[in-house]
Amino acid sequence: MRVKLLSLGLLVIGLSVAGCGQPADDTKVKTPKKEDDHDHGEGPHGGTVIELGKYHGEFCMDHAKKQATVYILNEELNKSEPIAAEKLLLSITAPKFQVDLIASPQEGDPAGKASRFVATHDNFGTEQEFAGTLSGEINGKAYAGDFQEEPHKDDEKK
């Protein structure tokens, strides 16, 4: 009888230590899969496209206004996609800073949703290519996507 109890105890301990190796975390941020990484070229507003799972963001700069605008687009990048969010977070890598992009609905966006988000910051007045991460809750789920601006063809000719 002792041998059976000892064997059963060792089996229970072994199974509890082994586990499945995967945390049960359903709150993970939705990020694009690496195999989905591909160049979309410029977005419809002439900006840098950001992968956000089933959505895309388009990062656009106006250095004169010291303003960044992010447009939320559908998967095909051919139309605006209004989302239920009051703000998104823009984290810039160099110079390192963060700024909230505030919802600024475009004409045609339904009440309580926006497809355009805007932020003003002195650092945006610097003529440079920005890189960073766009993150936030979109329609109740967390999303994040990295981006890197490339020099515009017009800028390369200067």
mmCIF file of C-alpha atoms in Angstrom:
data_model
loop_
_atom_site.group_PDB
_atom_site.id
_atom_site.type_symbol
_atom_site.label_atom_id
_atom_site.label_comp_id
_atom_site.label_asym_id
_atom_site.label_seq_id
_atom_site.Cartn_x
_atom_site.Cartn_y
_atom_site.Cartn_z
ATOM 1 C CA MET A 1 0.000 0.000 0.000
ATOM 2 C CA ARG A 2 2.846 2.400 0.844
ATOM 3 C CA VAL A 3 4.467 1.751 -2.537
ATOM 4 C CA LYS A 4 1.224 2.648 -4.350
ATOM 5 C CA LEU A 5 0.776 5.865 -2.335
ATOM 6 C CA LEU A 6 4.417 6.814 -2.884
ATOM 7 C CA SER A 7 4.080 6.162 -6.651
ATOM 8 C CA LEU A 8 0.869 8.198 -6.831
ATOM 9 C CA GLY A 9 2.481 11.070 -4.895
ATOM 10 C CA LEU A 10 5.511 11.106 -7.193
ATOM 11 C CA LEU A 11 3.241 11.076 -10.259
ATOM 12 C CA VAL A 12 1.248 14.072 -8.970
ATOM 13 C CA ILE A 13 4.430 15.996 -8.159
ATOM 14 C CA GLY A 14 5.935 15.174 -11.558
ATOM 15 C CA LEU A 15 2.856 16.344 -13.433
ATOM 16 C CA SER A 16 2.560 19.558 -11.459
ATOM 17 C CA VAL A 17 6.229 20.416 -12.025
ATOM 18 C CA ALA A 18 6.141 19.578 -15.735
ATOM 19 C CA GLY A 19 2.995 21.562 -16.564
ATOM 20 C CA CYS A 20 2.378 22.577 -20.150
ATOM 21 C CA GLY A 21 5.048 25.272 -20.242
ATOM 22 C CA GLN A 22 2.609 27.919 -21.529
ATOM 23 C CA PRO A 23 1.239 30.715 -19.334
ATOM 24 C CA ALA A 24 -2.521 31.089 -19.382
ATOM 25 C CA ASP A 25 -2.528 34.762 -20.368
ATOM 26 C CA ASP A 26 -5.353 35.990 -22.584
ATOM 27 C CA THR A 27 -4.400 39.651 -22.094
ATOM 28 C CA LYS A 28 -1.447 39.667 -24.476
ATOM 29 C CA VAL A 29 -1.042 42.590 -26.843
ATOM 30 C CA LYS A 30 -2.018 41.763 -30.404
ATOM 31 C CA THR A 31 1.014 42.267 -32.618
ATOM 32 C CA PRO A 32 1.560 41.279 -36.215
ATOM 33 C CA LYS A 33 3.271 37.951 -36.839
ATOM 34 C CA LYS A 34 6.838 38.214 -38.111
ATOM 35 C CA GLU A 35 5.998 36.308 -41.279
ATOM 36 C CA ASP A 36 3.405 39.009 -42.029
ATOM 37 C CA ASP A 37 6.083 41.732 -42.078
ATOM 38 C CA HIS A 38 6.184 43.207 -45.550
ATOM 39 C CA ASP A 39 6.589 46.600 -47.125
ATOM 40 C CA HIS A 40 3.300 48.339 -47.835
ATOM 41 C CA GLY A 41 4.955 51.379 -49.355
ATOM 42 C CA GLU A 42 3.447 54.736 -48.493
ATOM 43 C CA GLY A 43 -0.048 54.899 -47.083
ATOM 44 C CA PRO A 44 -2.898 56.779 -48.782
ATOM 45 C CA HIS A 45 -1.915 60.015 -46.967
ATOM 46 C CA GLY A 46 1.771 59.671 -47.934
ATOM 47 C CA GLY A 47 2.792 58.358 -44.500
ATOM 48 C CA THR A 48 4.486 55.293 -43.019
ATOM 49 C CA VAL A 49 2.272 52.213 -42.605
ATOM 50 C CA ILE A 50 2.166 50.481 -39.208
ATOM 51 C CA GLU A 51 0.979 46.862 -38.867
ATOM 52 C CA LEU A 52 -1.643 46.499 -36.129
ATOM 53 C CA GLY A 53 -3.040 43.014 -36.627
ATOM 54 C CA LYS A 54 -6.340 43.369 -38.493
ATOM 55 C CA TYR A 55 -5.831 47.144 -38.628
ATOM 56 C CA HIS A 56 -3.130 49.388 -39.997
ATOM 57 C CA GLY A 57 -1.970 52.753 -38.802
ATOM 58 C CA GLU A 58 -0.470 55.424 -41.031
ATOM 59 C CA PHE A 59 2.036 57.743 -39.344
ATOM 60 C CA CYS A 60 2.165 61.200 -40.934
ATOM 61 C CA MET A 61 4.306 64.180 -39.892
ATOM 62 C CA ASP A 62 3.863 67.923 -40.212
ATOM 63 C CA HIS A 63 7.156 69.340 -38.915
ATOM 64 C CA ALA A 64 6.002 72.957 -39.350
ATOM 65 C CA LYS A 65 3.031 72.358 -37.028
ATOM 66 C CA LYS A 66 5.099 70.049 -34.751
ATOM 67 C CA GLN A 67 2.280 67.570 -35.240
ATOM 68 C CA ALA A 68 1.984 63.820 -35.790
ATOM 69 C CA THR A 69 -1.193 62.303 -37.178
ATOM 70 C CA VAL A 70 -2.018 58.606 -37.248
ATOM 71 C CA TYR A 71 -4.821 57.403 -39.494
ATOM 72 C CA ILE A 72 -6.402 54.021 -38.777
ATOM 73 C CA LEU A 73 -6.959 52.031 -41.971
ATOM 74 C CA ASN A 74 -8.510 48.703 -42.875
ATOM 75 C CA GLU A 75 -6.480 45.595 -43.806
ATOM 76 C CA GLU A 76 -6.398 46.540 -47.490
ATOM 77 C CA LEU A 77 -5.157 50.085 -46.715
ATOM 78 C CA ASN A 78 -7.849 51.493 -48.977
ATOM 79 C CA LYS A 79 -10.250 53.122 -46.509
ATOM 80 C CA SER A 80 -10.410 54.667 -43.071
ATOM 81 C CA GLU A 81 -11.392 52.371 -40.215
ATOM 82 C CA PRO A 82 -13.023 54.292 -37.344
ATOM 83 C CA ILE A 83 -12.287 52.689 -33.969
ATOM 84 C CA ALA A 84 -13.689 53.065 -30.458
ATOM 85 C CA ALA A 85 -10.729 54.732 -28.718
ATOM 86 C CA GLU A 86 -10.236 58.155 -27.153
ATOM 87 C CA LYS A 87 -6.449 58.061 -27.522
ATOM 88 C CA LEU A 88 -3.486 55.963 -28.648
ATOM 89 C CA LEU A 89 0.072 56.027 -27.314
ATOM 90 C CA LEU A 90 2.973 56.950 -29.572
ATOM 91 C CA SER A 91 6.411 55.977 -28.212
ATOM 92 C CA ILE A 92 9.296 57.496 -30.184
ATOM 93 C CA THR A 93 12.758 55.924 -29.870
ATOM 94 C CA ALA A 94 15.057 58.899 -30.682
ATOM 95 C CA PRO A 95 14.805 61.294 -29.060
ATOM 96 C CA LYS A 96 13.059 59.046 -26.563
ATOM 97 C CA PHE A 97 9.611 60.356 -25.585
ATOM 98 C CA GLN A 98 5.954 59.381 -25.485
ATOM 99 C CA VAL A 99 2.871 61.323 -26.440
ATOM 100 C CA ASP A 100 -0.850 60.600 -26.469
ATOM 101 C CA LEU A 101 -2.521 60.799 -29.857
ATOM 102 C CA ILE A 102 -6.008 62.198 -29.224
ATOM 103 C CA ALA A 103 -9.017 61.131 -31.287
ATOM 104 C CA SER A 104 -9.849 63.695 -33.964
ATOM 105 C CA PRO A 105 -12.750 62.186 -35.944
ATOM 106 C CA GLN A 106 -12.818 62.756 -39.680
ATOM 107 C CA GLU A 107 -15.954 63.664 -41.572
ATOM 108 C CA GLY A 108 -18.003 60.483 -41.881
ATOM 109 C CA ASP A 109 -16.666 58.807 -38.710
ATOM 110 C CA PRO A 110 -19.612 57.581 -36.607
ATOM 111 C CA ALA A 111 -20.286 59.090 -33.177
ATOM 112 C CA GLY A 112 -17.948 57.699 -30.499
ATOM 113 C CA LYS A 113 -15.379 56.475 -33.049
ATOM 114 C CA ALA A 114 -12.439 58.029 -34.868
ATOM 115 C CA SER A 115 -10.102 57.071 -37.711
ATOM 116 C CA ARG A 116 -7.672 59.951 -37.088
ATOM 117 C CA PHE A 117 -5.532 60.613 -33.986
ATOM 118 C CA VAL A 118 -3.367 63.724 -33.531
ATOM 119 C CA ALA A 119 -0.572 64.837 -31.178
ATOM 120 C CA THR A 120 1.532 67.987 -30.990
ATOM 121 C CA HIS A 121 5.023 67.954 -29.445
ATOM 122 C CA ASP A 122 8.073 70.228 -29.815
ATOM 123 C CA ASN A 123 10.214 67.217 -30.856
ATOM 124 C CA PHE A 124 8.069 66.790 -33.973
ATOM 125 C CA GLY A 125 9.453 70.110 -35.225
ATOM 126 C CA THR A 126 12.825 68.432 -35.829
ATOM 127 C CA GLU A 127 13.369 67.392 -39.447
ATOM 128 C CA GLN A 128 14.188 63.681 -39.088
ATOM 129 C CA GLU A 129 12.791 60.229 -39.782
ATOM 130 C CA PHE A 130 11.007 59.016 -36.659
ATOM 131 C CA ALA A 131 10.775 55.435 -35.402
ATOM 132 C CA GLY A 132 8.817 53.954 -32.560
ATOM 133 C CA THR A 133 5.727 52.066 -31.500
ATOM 134 C CA LEU A 134 2.032 52.814 -31.772
ATOM 135 C CA SER A 135 -0.040 51.124 -29.078
ATOM 136 C CA GLY A 136 -3.449 51.281 -27.532
ATOM 137 C CA GLU A 137 -6.762 49.642 -27.023
ATOM 138 C CA ILE A 138 -8.746 49.296 -30.218
ATOM 139 C CA ASN A 139 -12.360 48.262 -29.869
ATOM 140 C CA GLY A 140 -11.602 46.668 -26.490
ATOM 141 C CA LYS A 141 -8.382 44.793 -27.414
ATOM 142 C CA ALA A 142 -4.752 45.833 -26.915
ATOM 143 C CA TYR A 143 -2.679 46.328 -30.080
ATOM 144 C CA ALA A 144 0.877 47.496 -30.768
ATOM 145 C CA GLY A 145 2.965 47.943 -33.896
ATOM 146 C CA ASP A 146 6.454 49.250 -34.612
ATOM 147 C CA PHE A 147 7.299 51.653 -37.427
ATOM 148 C CA GLN A 148 10.300 53.327 -39.039
ATOM 149 C CA GLU A 149 9.935 56.334 -41.319
ATOM 150 C CA GLU A 150 11.992 56.233 -44.506
ATOM 151 C CA PRO A 151 13.225 59.313 -46.336
ATOM 152 C CA HIS A 152 10.725 60.478 -48.942
ATOM 153 C CA LYS A 153 11.906 60.356 -52.534
ATOM 154 C CA ASP A 154 11.653 64.167 -52.674
ATOM 155 C CA ASP A 155 13.967 64.442 -49.633
ATOM 156 C CA GLU A 156 16.601 62.164 -51.202
ATOM 157 C CA LYS A 157 16.986 64.538 -54.187
ATOM 158 C CA LYS A 158 17.960 67.500 -51.948
#
